[in-house]
mmCIF file of C-alpha atoms and ligand atoms in Angstrom:
data_model
loop_
_atom_site.group_PDB
_atom_site.id
_atom_site.type_symbol
_atom_site.label_atom_id
_atom_site.label_comp_id
_atom_site.label_asym_id
_atom_site.label_seq_id
_atom_site.Cartn_x
_atom_site.Cartn_y
_atom_site.Cartn_z
ATOM 1 C CA MET A 169 4.423 23.010 -7.692
ATOM 2 C CA ASN A 170 3.261 22.611 -4.162
ATOM 3 C CA PHE A 171 5.287 22.401 -1.041
ATOM 4 C CA LEU A 172 4.032 21.309 2.298
ATOM 5 C CA PHE A 173 5.941 21.576 5.467
ATOM 6 C CA CYS A 174 5.805 18.916 8.064
ATOM 7 C CA PHE A 175 7.475 18.250 11.318
ATOM 8 C CA VAL A 176 9.665 15.229 11.638
ATOM 9 C CA LEU A 177 10.061 12.825 14.509
ATOM 10 C CA SER A 178 13.153 10.895 15.406
ATOM 11 C CA ALA A 179 12.046 7.753 13.647
ATOM 12 C CA VAL A 180 8.405 8.434 12.907
ATOM 13 C CA PHE A 181 7.089 11.142 10.638
ATOM 14 C CA ALA A 182 3.858 12.883 11.370
ATOM 15 C CA CYS A 183 2.367 15.654 9.314
ATOM 16 C CA GLY A 184 -0.023 18.375 10.261
ATOM 17 C CA CYS A 185 1.388 18.722 13.726
ATOM 18 C CA ALA A 186 -1.598 17.020 15.320
ATOM 19 C CA GLY A 187 -2.557 13.555 16.392
ATOM 20 C CA PRO A 188 -0.978 11.195 18.845
ATOM 21 C CA PHE A 189 2.638 12.198 18.207
ATOM 22 C CA LYS A 190 2.457 15.809 19.194
ATOM 23 C CA ALA A 191 4.664 15.276 22.205
ATOM 24 C CA LEU A 192 7.417 13.767 20.080
ATOM 25 C CA LEU A 193 7.797 16.490 17.526
ATOM 26 C CA TYR A 194 11.259 17.681 16.717
ATOM 27 C CA SER A 195 11.761 21.260 15.786
ATOM 28 C CA ASP A 196 13.114 20.211 12.393
ATOM 29 C CA TRP A 197 11.036 20.826 9.317
ATOM 30 C CA ILE A 198 10.801 18.571 6.342
ATOM 31 C CA THR A 199 9.885 19.699 2.883
ATOM 32 C CA CYS A 200 7.213 17.694 1.113
ATOM 33 C CA ASP A 201 7.823 18.194 -2.560
ATOM 34 C CA HIS A 202 5.210 16.841 -4.982
ATOM 35 C CA ASP A 203 6.593 18.618 -8.043
ATOM 36 C CA LYS A 204 5.598 16.667 -11.144
ATOM 37 C CA THR A 205 7.724 18.589 -13.639
ATOM 38 C CA LEU A 206 11.184 17.354 -12.682
ATOM 39 C CA ASP A 207 11.296 14.276 -14.897
ATOM 40 C CA MET A 208 13.311 12.348 -12.328
ATOM 41 C CA GLY A 209 14.747 9.071 -13.606
ATOM 42 C CA VAL A 210 13.712 5.888 -11.819
ATOM 43 C CA SER A 211 15.216 3.297 -14.150
ATOM 44 C CA GLU A 212 16.946 1.455 -11.317
ATOM 45 C CA THR A 213 13.606 0.344 -9.915
ATOM 46 C CA GLN A 214 13.583 -3.469 -9.991
ATOM 47 C CA ILE A 215 10.711 -5.777 -10.901
ATOM 48 C CA PHE A 216 10.683 -9.196 -9.187
ATOM 49 C CA PHE A 217 8.339 -11.608 -10.931
ATOM 50 C CA TYR A 218 7.244 -14.861 -9.269
ATOM 51 C CA ASP A 219 5.396 -17.845 -10.696
ATOM 52 C CA PHE A 220 5.223 -20.024 -7.594
ATOM 53 C CA GLN A 221 3.209 -22.705 -9.358
ATOM 54 C CA ASN A 222 6.141 -23.429 -11.657
ATOM 55 C CA ASN A 223 8.790 -22.555 -9.109
ATOM 56 C CA PHE A 224 10.038 -19.839 -11.391
ATOM 57 C CA ASN A 225 11.129 -16.262 -10.879
ATOM 58 C CA LEU A 226 12.653 -13.416 -12.874
ATOM 59 C CA THR A 227 14.137 -10.016 -12.058
ATOM 60 C CA TYR A 228 14.473 -7.047 -14.405
ATOM 61 C CA PRO A 229 15.158 -3.342 -14.183
ATOM 62 C CA ILE A 230 11.827 -1.653 -14.818
ATOM 63 C CA ASP A 231 12.541 -0.374 -18.331
ATOM 64 C CA ASN A 232 13.354 -3.887 -19.592
ATOM 65 C CA ALA A 233 10.771 -5.725 -17.551
ATOM 66 C CA VAL A 234 7.846 -5.929 -20.001
ATOM 67 C CA GLU A 235 10.097 -7.144 -22.789
ATOM 68 C CA GLY A 236 11.983 -9.444 -20.444
ATOM 69 C CA ILE A 237 8.978 -11.090 -18.844
ATOM 70 C CA THR A 238 7.008 -11.541 -22.060
ATOM 71 C CA THR A 239 9.999 -12.858 -24.012
ATOM 72 C CA ALA A 240 11.435 -15.187 -21.409
ATOM 73 C CA TYR A 241 8.062 -16.452 -20.481
ATOM 74 C CA ASN A 242 4.731 -17.412 -21.942
ATOM 75 C CA LEU A 243 2.444 -15.271 -19.811
ATOM 76 C CA ASP A 244 -0.862 -16.962 -19.012
ATOM 77 C CA ILE A 245 -3.366 -14.134 -19.329
ATOM 78 C CA THR A 246 -6.073 -16.070 -17.503
ATOM 79 C CA ARG A 247 -4.117 -15.722 -14.281
ATOM 80 C CA LYS A 248 -4.405 -12.796 -11.923
ATOM 81 C CA LEU A 249 -1.430 -10.513 -11.404
ATOM 82 C CA VAL A 250 -0.855 -9.436 -7.808
ATOM 83 C CA PHE A 251 1.422 -6.402 -7.959
ATOM 84 C CA PHE A 252 2.938 -5.274 -4.656
ATOM 85 C CA VAL A 253 4.560 -1.893 -4.039
ATOM 86 C CA PRO A 254 6.200 -1.512 -0.625
ATOM 87 C CA GLY A 255 6.818 1.682 1.328
ATOM 88 C CA TYR A 256 9.679 3.827 2.482
ATOM 89 C CA LYS A 257 12.884 2.029 3.600
ATOM 90 C CA SER A 258 11.814 -1.347 2.279
ATOM 91 C CA HIS A 259 13.538 -3.682 -0.184
ATOM 92 C CA ILE A 260 13.134 -7.122 -1.661
ATOM 93 C CA ASN A 261 14.760 -8.949 1.266
ATOM 94 C CA LYS A 262 12.772 -7.286 4.022
ATOM 95 C CA ASN A 263 10.213 -8.978 6.199
ATOM 96 C CA THR A 264 7.234 -7.250 4.515
ATOM 97 C CA GLU A 265 8.156 -8.676 1.110
ATOM 98 C CA ASP A 266 8.652 -12.081 2.670
ATOM 99 C CA ILE A 267 5.214 -11.983 4.288
ATOM 100 C CA LEU A 268 3.722 -11.192 0.887
ATOM 101 C CA ARG A 269 5.615 -14.007 -0.879
ATOM 102 C CA GLN A 270 4.503 -16.472 1.766
ATOM 103 C CA ALA A 271 0.890 -15.316 1.640
ATOM 104 C CA PHE A 272 0.627 -15.782 -2.125
ATOM 105 C CA ALA A 273 2.971 -18.735 -2.661
ATOM 106 C CA THR A 274 0.154 -21.298 -2.449
ATOM 107 C CA ILE A 275 -2.604 -19.337 -4.189
ATOM 108 C CA PRO A 276 -3.319 -20.962 -7.566
ATOM 109 C CA ASN A 277 -3.507 -19.086 -10.862
ATOM 110 C CA ILE A 278 -1.733 -15.928 -9.884
ATOM 111 C CA TYR A 279 1.532 -14.219 -10.601
ATOM 112 C CA LEU A 280 3.148 -12.093 -7.955
ATOM 113 C CA ILE A 281 5.275 -9.082 -8.776
ATOM 114 C CA ILE A 282 7.133 -7.232 -6.042
ATOM 115 C CA VAL A 283 8.601 -3.850 -6.845
ATOM 116 C CA ASP A 284 11.911 -2.813 -5.303
ATOM 117 C CA HIS A 285 12.365 0.979 -5.469
ATOM 118 C CA SER A 286 14.782 1.048 -2.538
ATOM 119 C CA ILE A 287 17.535 2.794 -4.448
ATOM 120 C CA TYR A 288 15.353 5.937 -4.334
ATOM 121 C CA THR A 289 13.636 5.356 -1.001
ATOM 122 C CA SER A 290 16.260 3.911 1.342
ATOM 123 C CA SER A 291 17.316 5.650 4.528
ATOM 124 C CA LYS A 292 20.587 6.724 2.950
ATOM 125 C CA GLY A 293 21.445 10.327 3.780
ATOM 126 C CA GLY A 294 19.720 10.573 7.130
ATOM 127 C CA LYS A 295 16.120 10.379 8.203
ATOM 128 C CA ILE A 296 14.848 13.768 7.129
ATOM 129 C CA ALA A 297 16.691 13.898 3.830
ATOM 130 C CA SER A 298 15.734 10.343 2.945
ATOM 131 C CA TYR A 299 12.011 10.767 3.576
ATOM 132 C CA GLU A 300 12.035 14.050 1.659
ATOM 133 C CA ARG A 301 13.805 12.340 -1.213
ATOM 134 C CA SER A 302 11.411 9.384 -1.164
ATOM 135 C CA VAL A 303 8.345 11.630 -1.305
ATOM 136 C CA LYS A 304 9.881 13.548 -4.187
ATOM 137 C CA TYR A 305 10.385 10.275 -6.083
ATOM 138 C CA ALA A 306 6.928 8.853 -5.309
ATOM 139 C CA TYR A 307 5.225 10.400 -8.338
ATOM 140 C CA TYR A 308 7.962 9.312 -10.750
ATOM 141 C CA ILE A 309 8.075 5.748 -9.457
ATOM 142 C CA GLY A 310 4.277 5.545 -9.534
ATOM 143 C CA ARG A 311 4.219 6.764 -13.105
ATOM 144 C CA ALA A 312 6.910 4.289 -14.211
ATOM 145 C CA LEU A 313 4.870 1.481 -12.630
ATOM 146 C CA GLY A 314 1.808 2.668 -14.565
ATOM 147 C CA ASN A 315 3.835 2.554 -17.778
ATOM 148 C CA PHE A 316 5.077 -0.929 -16.908
ATOM 149 C CA LEU A 317 1.555 -2.277 -16.320
ATOM 150 C CA ALA A 318 0.287 -0.557 -19.462
ATOM 151 C CA GLY A 319 3.145 -2.286 -21.279
ATOM 152 C CA LEU A 320 1.973 -5.678 -20.018
ATOM 153 C CA HIS A 321 -1.541 -4.735 -21.112
ATOM 154 C CA ALA A 322 -0.221 -3.938 -24.598
ATOM 155 C CA LYS A 323 1.164 -7.499 -24.654
ATOM 156 C CA GLY A 324 -2.320 -8.834 -23.966
ATOM 157 C CA PHE A 325 -2.623 -8.823 -20.203
ATOM 158 C CA PRO A 326 -6.194 -7.789 -19.258
ATOM 159 C CA SER A 327 -6.910 -4.837 -16.954
ATOM 160 C CA ASN A 328 -9.483 -6.976 -15.158
ATOM 161 C CA LYS A 329 -6.711 -9.293 -13.943
ATOM 162 C CA ILE A 330 -4.481 -6.651 -12.384
ATOM 163 C CA HIS A 331 -4.617 -6.215 -8.624
ATOM 164 C CA CYS A 332 -2.207 -3.657 -7.161
ATOM 165 C CA ILE A 333 -1.432 -3.687 -3.466
ATOM 166 C CA GLY A 334 0.631 -0.967 -1.827
ATOM 167 C CA HIS A 335 1.882 -0.320 1.665
ATOM 168 C CA SER A 336 2.412 3.166 3.083
ATOM 169 C CA LEU A 337 4.353 5.276 0.569
ATOM 170 C CA GLY A 338 3.773 2.479 -1.969
ATOM 171 C CA SER A 339 -0.002 2.943 -1.599
ATOM 172 C CA GLN A 340 0.355 6.613 -2.410
ATOM 173 C CA MET A 341 2.505 5.794 -5.468
ATOM 174 C CA LEU A 342 -0.326 3.620 -6.749
ATOM 175 C CA ALA A 343 -2.521 6.711 -7.212
ATOM 176 C CA THR A 344 -0.179 7.793 -9.992
ATOM 177 C CA THR A 345 0.166 4.225 -11.257
ATOM 178 C CA GLY A 346 -3.602 3.929 -11.678
ATOM 179 C CA SER A 347 -4.009 7.303 -13.402
ATOM 180 C CA ARG A 348 -1.048 6.714 -15.683
ATOM 181 C CA TYR A 349 -2.358 3.256 -16.615
ATOM 182 C CA THR A 350 -5.686 4.813 -17.620
ATOM 183 C CA GLU A 351 -3.993 7.594 -19.627
ATOM 184 C CA VAL A 352 -2.156 5.003 -21.696
ATOM 185 C CA THR A 353 -4.764 2.240 -22.002
ATOM 186 C CA ASN A 354 -8.111 4.036 -21.571
ATOM 187 C CA GLU A 355 -8.974 1.332 -19.083
ATOM 188 C CA LYS A 356 -8.755 1.039 -15.332
ATOM 189 C CA ILE A 357 -6.813 -1.415 -13.212
ATOM 190 C CA TRP A 358 -9.196 -3.921 -11.632
ATOM 191 C CA ARG A 359 -8.406 -3.154 -8.009
ATOM 192 C CA ILE A 360 -6.028 -1.104 -5.875
ATOM 193 C CA THR A 361 -5.549 -2.085 -2.255
ATOM 194 C CA ALA A 362 -3.849 0.589 -0.145
ATOM 195 C CA LEU A 363 -2.504 -0.680 3.180
ATOM 196 C CA ASP A 364 -2.167 2.196 5.654
ATOM 197 C CA PRO A 365 -1.284 4.820 3.017
ATOM 198 C CA ALA A 366 1.480 7.142 4.224
ATOM 199 C CA GLY A 367 0.154 10.145 6.126
ATOM 200 C CA PRO A 368 3.217 12.400 6.411
ATOM 201 C CA CYS A 369 3.489 14.707 3.393
ATOM 202 C CA PHE A 370 0.280 13.273 1.924
ATOM 203 C CA SER A 371 -2.692 13.689 4.211
ATOM 204 C CA ASN A 372 -2.419 17.492 4.058
ATOM 205 C CA SER A 373 -1.524 17.480 0.399
ATOM 206 C CA LEU A 374 -3.681 17.980 -2.685
ATOM 207 C CA ILE A 375 -6.035 15.084 -3.336
ATOM 208 C CA GLU A 376 -4.369 14.336 -6.689
ATOM 209 C CA ASN A 377 -1.209 13.362 -4.795
ATOM 210 C CA GLN A 378 -3.135 10.788 -2.772
ATOM 211 C CA ILE A 379 -4.592 7.356 -3.326
ATOM 212 C CA ARG A 380 -8.350 7.809 -3.859
ATOM 213 C CA SER A 381 -11.409 6.355 -5.511
ATOM 214 C CA GLY A 382 -11.415 6.603 -9.284
ATOM 215 C CA VAL A 383 -7.817 5.566 -9.955
ATOM 216 C CA ALA A 384 -8.899 1.916 -10.360
ATOM 217 C CA GLN A 385 -12.231 0.174 -10.900
ATOM 218 C CA TYR A 386 -12.343 -0.329 -7.139
ATOM 219 C CA VAL A 387 -10.043 1.214 -4.568
ATOM 220 C CA GLU A 388 -9.918 0.005 -0.979
ATOM 221 C CA VAL A 389 -7.967 1.548 1.880
ATOM 222 C CA TYR A 390 -7.028 -0.232 5.126
ATOM 223 C CA HIS A 391 -6.289 1.984 8.123
ATOM 224 C CA CYS A 392 -4.074 0.658 10.935
ATOM 225 C CA ASN A 393 -2.078 3.673 12.193
ATOM 226 C CA ALA A 394 -4.281 6.577 11.139
ATOM 227 C CA GLY A 395 -2.854 9.872 12.350
ATOM 228 C CA GLY A 396 0.587 8.358 12.937
ATOM 229 C CA LEU A 397 2.449 6.947 9.964
ATOM 230 C CA GLY A 398 -0.797 6.325 8.109
ATOM 231 C CA THR A 399 -3.288 8.805 6.749
ATOM 232 C CA THR A 400 -6.471 9.717 8.612
ATOM 233 C CA SER A 401 -8.292 10.638 5.405
ATOM 234 C CA VAL A 402 -11.262 8.684 4.082
ATOM 235 C CA LEU A 403 -10.191 8.322 0.480
ATOM 236 C CA ALA A 404 -11.421 5.289 -1.355
ATOM 237 C CA ASP A 405 -14.515 3.445 -2.519
ATOM 238 C CA ILE A 406 -14.254 1.681 0.800
ATOM 239 C CA ASP A 407 -12.178 2.540 3.863
ATOM 240 C CA PHE A 408 -11.647 -0.137 6.512
ATOM 241 C CA PHE A 409 -10.631 0.934 10.010
ATOM 242 C CA PHE A 410 -8.968 -1.891 11.955
ATOM 243 C CA ASN A 411 -9.391 -2.374 15.694
ATOM 244 C CA LYS A 412 -9.124 0.773 17.774
ATOM 245 C CA LYS A 413 -10.324 3.455 15.309
ATOM 246 C CA GLY A 414 -7.747 2.269 12.808
ATOM 247 C CA THR A 415 -5.106 4.071 14.845
ATOM 248 C CA LYS A 416 -3.501 1.506 17.106
ATOM 249 C CA GLN A 417 -3.252 -2.277 16.881
ATOM 250 C CA PRO A 418 -3.623 -4.543 19.914
ATOM 251 C CA SER A 419 -0.225 -6.249 19.773
ATOM 252 C CA CYS A 420 1.628 -2.945 19.405
ATOM 253 C CA HIS A 421 2.760 -1.829 22.830
ATOM 254 C CA GLU A 422 4.543 1.345 23.724
ATOM 255 C CA GLY A 423 7.093 -0.056 26.164
ATOM 256 C CA LEU A 424 8.805 1.962 28.849
ATOM 257 C CA ILE A 425 10.825 4.615 27.020
ATOM 258 C CA PRO A 426 8.213 7.203 26.049
ATOM 259 C CA ALA A 427 9.448 8.605 22.730
ATOM 260 C CA LYS A 428 11.021 5.394 21.451
ATOM 261 C CA GLY A 429 8.092 3.350 22.688
ATOM 262 C CA GLU A 430 5.585 5.513 20.887
ATOM 263 C CA SER A 431 7.608 5.426 17.706
ATOM 264 C CA ASP A 432 8.008 1.620 17.837
ATOM 265 C CA ALA A 433 4.302 1.191 18.523
ATOM 266 C CA ALA A 434 3.448 3.369 15.532
ATOM 267 C CA LYS A 435 5.706 1.350 13.221
ATOM 268 C CA CYS A 436 4.188 -1.852 14.561
ATOM 269 C CA SER A 437 0.609 -0.675 13.964
ATOM 270 C CA HIS A 438 1.571 0.661 10.533
ATOM 271 C CA LYS A 439 2.926 -2.754 9.520
ATOM 272 C CA ALA A 440 0.008 -4.628 11.068
ATOM 273 C CA CYS A 441 -2.081 -3.778 8.006
ATOM 274 C CA VAL A 442 0.317 -5.865 5.879
ATOM 275 C CA ARG A 443 0.074 -8.723 8.348
ATOM 276 C CA TYR A 444 -3.733 -8.668 8.513
ATOM 277 C CA TYR A 445 -4.106 -8.424 4.748
ATOM 278 C CA SER A 446 -1.664 -11.302 4.215
ATOM 279 C CA MET A 447 -3.623 -13.430 6.679
ATOM 280 C CA SER A 448 -6.856 -12.570 4.887
ATOM 281 C CA VAL A 449 -5.539 -14.157 1.705
ATOM 282 C CA HIS A 450 -6.287 -17.508 3.322
ATOM 283 C CA LEU A 451 -9.518 -16.530 5.034
ATOM 284 C CA GLN A 452 -12.377 -17.208 2.647
ATOM 285 C CA ASN A 453 -14.724 -14.971 4.615
ATOM 286 C CA GLY A 454 -11.942 -12.597 5.529
ATOM 287 C CA PHE A 455 -12.443 -10.360 8.454
ATOM 288 C CA LEU A 456 -16.054 -9.283 8.642
ATOM 289 C CA ALA A 457 -16.496 -5.526 8.508
ATOM 290 C CA TRP A 458 -19.496 -3.423 9.517
ATOM 291 C CA ALA A 459 -20.618 -0.162 7.983
ATOM 292 C CA CYS A 460 -20.831 2.400 10.733
ATOM 293 C CA ASP A 461 -20.843 6.177 11.093
ATOM 294 C CA ASN A 462 -18.166 6.153 13.770
ATOM 295 C CA TYR A 463 -15.984 3.916 15.896
ATOM 296 C CA ASP A 464 -17.806 4.496 19.171
ATOM 297 C CA HIS A 465 -21.106 3.403 17.656
ATOM 298 C CA TYR A 466 -19.399 0.340 16.189
ATOM 299 C CA HIS A 467 -17.741 -0.430 19.513
ATOM 300 C CA ASP A 468 -21.043 -0.066 21.386
ATOM 301 C CA GLY A 469 -22.721 -2.505 19.023
ATOM 302 C CA LYS A 470 -25.004 0.131 17.522
ATOM 303 C CA CYS A 471 -24.034 -0.870 13.995
ATOM 304 C CA ALA A 472 -24.517 -4.618 14.409
ATOM 305 C CA ALA A 473 -27.522 -4.593 12.075
ATOM 306 C CA ASN A 474 -25.758 -2.507 9.396
ATOM 307 C CA GLU A 475 -24.326 -3.722 6.099
ATOM 308 C CA VAL A 476 -21.573 -6.324 6.482
ATOM 309 C CA THR A 477 -18.814 -7.012 3.999
ATOM 310 C CA ILE A 478 -15.483 -8.826 3.867
ATOM 311 C CA ALA A 479 -12.270 -6.938 4.575
ATOM 312 C CA GLY A 480 -9.192 -8.424 2.939
ATOM 313 C CA TYR A 481 -8.216 -10.307 -0.190
ATOM 314 C CA ASN A 482 -11.674 -11.831 -0.585
ATOM 315 C CA ASN A 483 -13.515 -8.521 -0.436
ATOM 316 C CA PRO A 484 -16.195 -8.990 -3.150
ATOM 317 C CA GLY A 485 -15.765 -5.310 -4.050
ATOM 318 C CA ASN A 486 -19.407 -4.278 -4.052
ATOM 319 C CA ALA A 487 -19.578 -2.306 -0.796
ATOM 320 C CA THR A 488 -18.693 1.350 -0.364
ATOM 321 C CA GLY A 489 -18.225 3.695 2.571
ATOM 322 C CA VAL A 490 -16.590 3.480 5.978
ATOM 323 C CA PHE A 491 -16.381 0.059 7.650
ATOM 324 C CA TYR A 492 -14.977 -1.107 10.978
ATOM 325 C CA VAL A 493 -13.164 -4.365 11.619
ATOM 326 C CA SER A 494 -12.064 -6.211 14.748
ATOM 327 C CA THR A 495 -9.308 -8.778 14.281
ATOM 328 C CA GLU A 496 -9.501 -9.511 18.012
ATOM 329 C CA MET A 497 -12.855 -11.084 17.272
ATOM 330 C CA TYR A 498 -10.777 -13.784 15.492
ATOM 331 C CA GLY A 499 -8.175 -13.989 18.228
ATOM 332 C CA ILE A 500 -5.723 -12.173 15.990
ATOM 333 C CA GLU A 501 -3.774 -9.294 17.428
HETATM 334 C C1 LIG B 201 14.220 -17.797 -7.708
HETATM 335 O O1 LIG B 201 14.771 -18.754 -8.582
HETATM 336 C C2 LIG B 201 16.045 -19.223 -8.243
HETATM 337 C C3 LIG B 201 16.500 -20.207 -9.297
HETATM 338 O O2 LIG B 201 16.447 -19.600 -10.550
HETATM 339 C C4 LIG B 201 16.001 -19.890 -6.885
HETATM 340 O O3 LIG B 201 17.298 -20.272 -6.482
HETATM 341 C C5 LIG B 201 15.422 -18.916 -5.868
HETATM 342 O O4 LIG B 201 15.267 -19.562 -4.625
HETATM 343 C C6 LIG B 201 14.094 -18.388 -6.333
HETATM 344 N N1 LIG B 201 13.634 -17.412 -5.381
HETATM 345 C C7 LIG B 201 12.414 -17.435 -4.881
HETATM 346 C C8 LIG B 201 12.119 -16.371 -3.858
HETATM 347 O O5 LIG B 201 11.546 -18.211 -5.205
HETATM 348 C C1 LIG B 202 -21.692 -8.612 -2.959
HETATM 349 O O1 LIG B 202 -21.138 -9.730 -3.596
HETATM 350 C C2 LIG B 202 -21.223 -10.902 -2.811
HETATM 351 C C3 LIG B 202 -20.441 -11.983 -3.514
HETATM 352 O O2 LIG B 202 -20.724 -12.029 -4.865
HETATM 353 C C4 LIG B 202 -22.695 -11.260 -2.580
HETATM 354 O O3 LIG B 202 -22.783 -12.426 -1.801
HETATM 355 C C5 LIG B 202 -23.370 -10.089 -1.883
HETATM 356 O O4 LIG B 202 -24.745 -10.342 -1.756
HETATM 357 C C6 LIG B 202 -23.165 -8.804 -2.649
HETATM 358 N N1 LIG B 202 -23.651 -7.716 -1.846
HETATM 359 C C7 LIG B 202 -24.366 -6.733 -2.352
HETATM 360 C C8 LIG B 202 -24.786 -5.651 -1.370
HETATM 361 O O5 LIG B 202 -24.676 -6.659 -3.514
#
């Protein structure tokens, strides 16, 4: 059992009491509970399955989803499965899920699954209580998702065709999903993409609570609000830092009211990772990314001759280390 104590902001959570939100800290404490022995039930998690090519979709509660999908439907195991897990306070009808559906609707030979765990991770019960509750559920939801994917694998779906994408708290859940999948199948999920993994309650936590390299064949992390809502930690096979040090995105302004402005800007930067990644689905050469030892060197052009790879959906998956990306270079804020 390990508990971590974090401060909580009015709308934004920041752990470790450092970083750009220091001025906004409340005096309230939140408890970050990563206890894995509670056996918390998550059976009301919903699986939304989309086959855009055939204009077909299905929804099942998680425990019936493998049986449901494989019975109702003749799963084409040559297609890729894109499996999206959203963050705290999301649900199937939110903008993030819509951006994902739109991004993948025209991509051939894929299935899209979107997970809705909102019954355990909504804002019900107040801000502090609801984030505490969501963190407490993260392990159990992640594990159930691992069991679900292992169930699809048992029905013939290959590990090499499974691509998990998570945002924020959903990215952190995928650490457990990947490990659980391997426990059951002895194989690894092809790729895990973690979009601005949640920082609060995680970045100061034990590494086994966090998304990291090893939990899939290739794990990539995208940083857009590092030190705010997103983690600052370098965790994966490859870590991409977007625009200004991966902390703040160009279209995310702070406005005039200091505390609210800072909180809105953080949320905006945090979500920008979803937006950039969704755009990259249609960019064959993605956003180019440069290996560099730090942001200032990248910014000063000192890393221009370093290794270049593609950030985004078309990342070939053969580069490792820390890379920097400018979306402004493409006129994208
Ligand atoms: C899912 O399918 C139903 C018909 O079964 C359709 O009305 C609905 O628009 C579909 N939803 C999406 C997001 O494709
Ligand atoms: C990575 O893979 C891409 C696409 O297959 C290839 O063009 C590139 O040369 C590879 N890079 C390295 C460093 O192997």
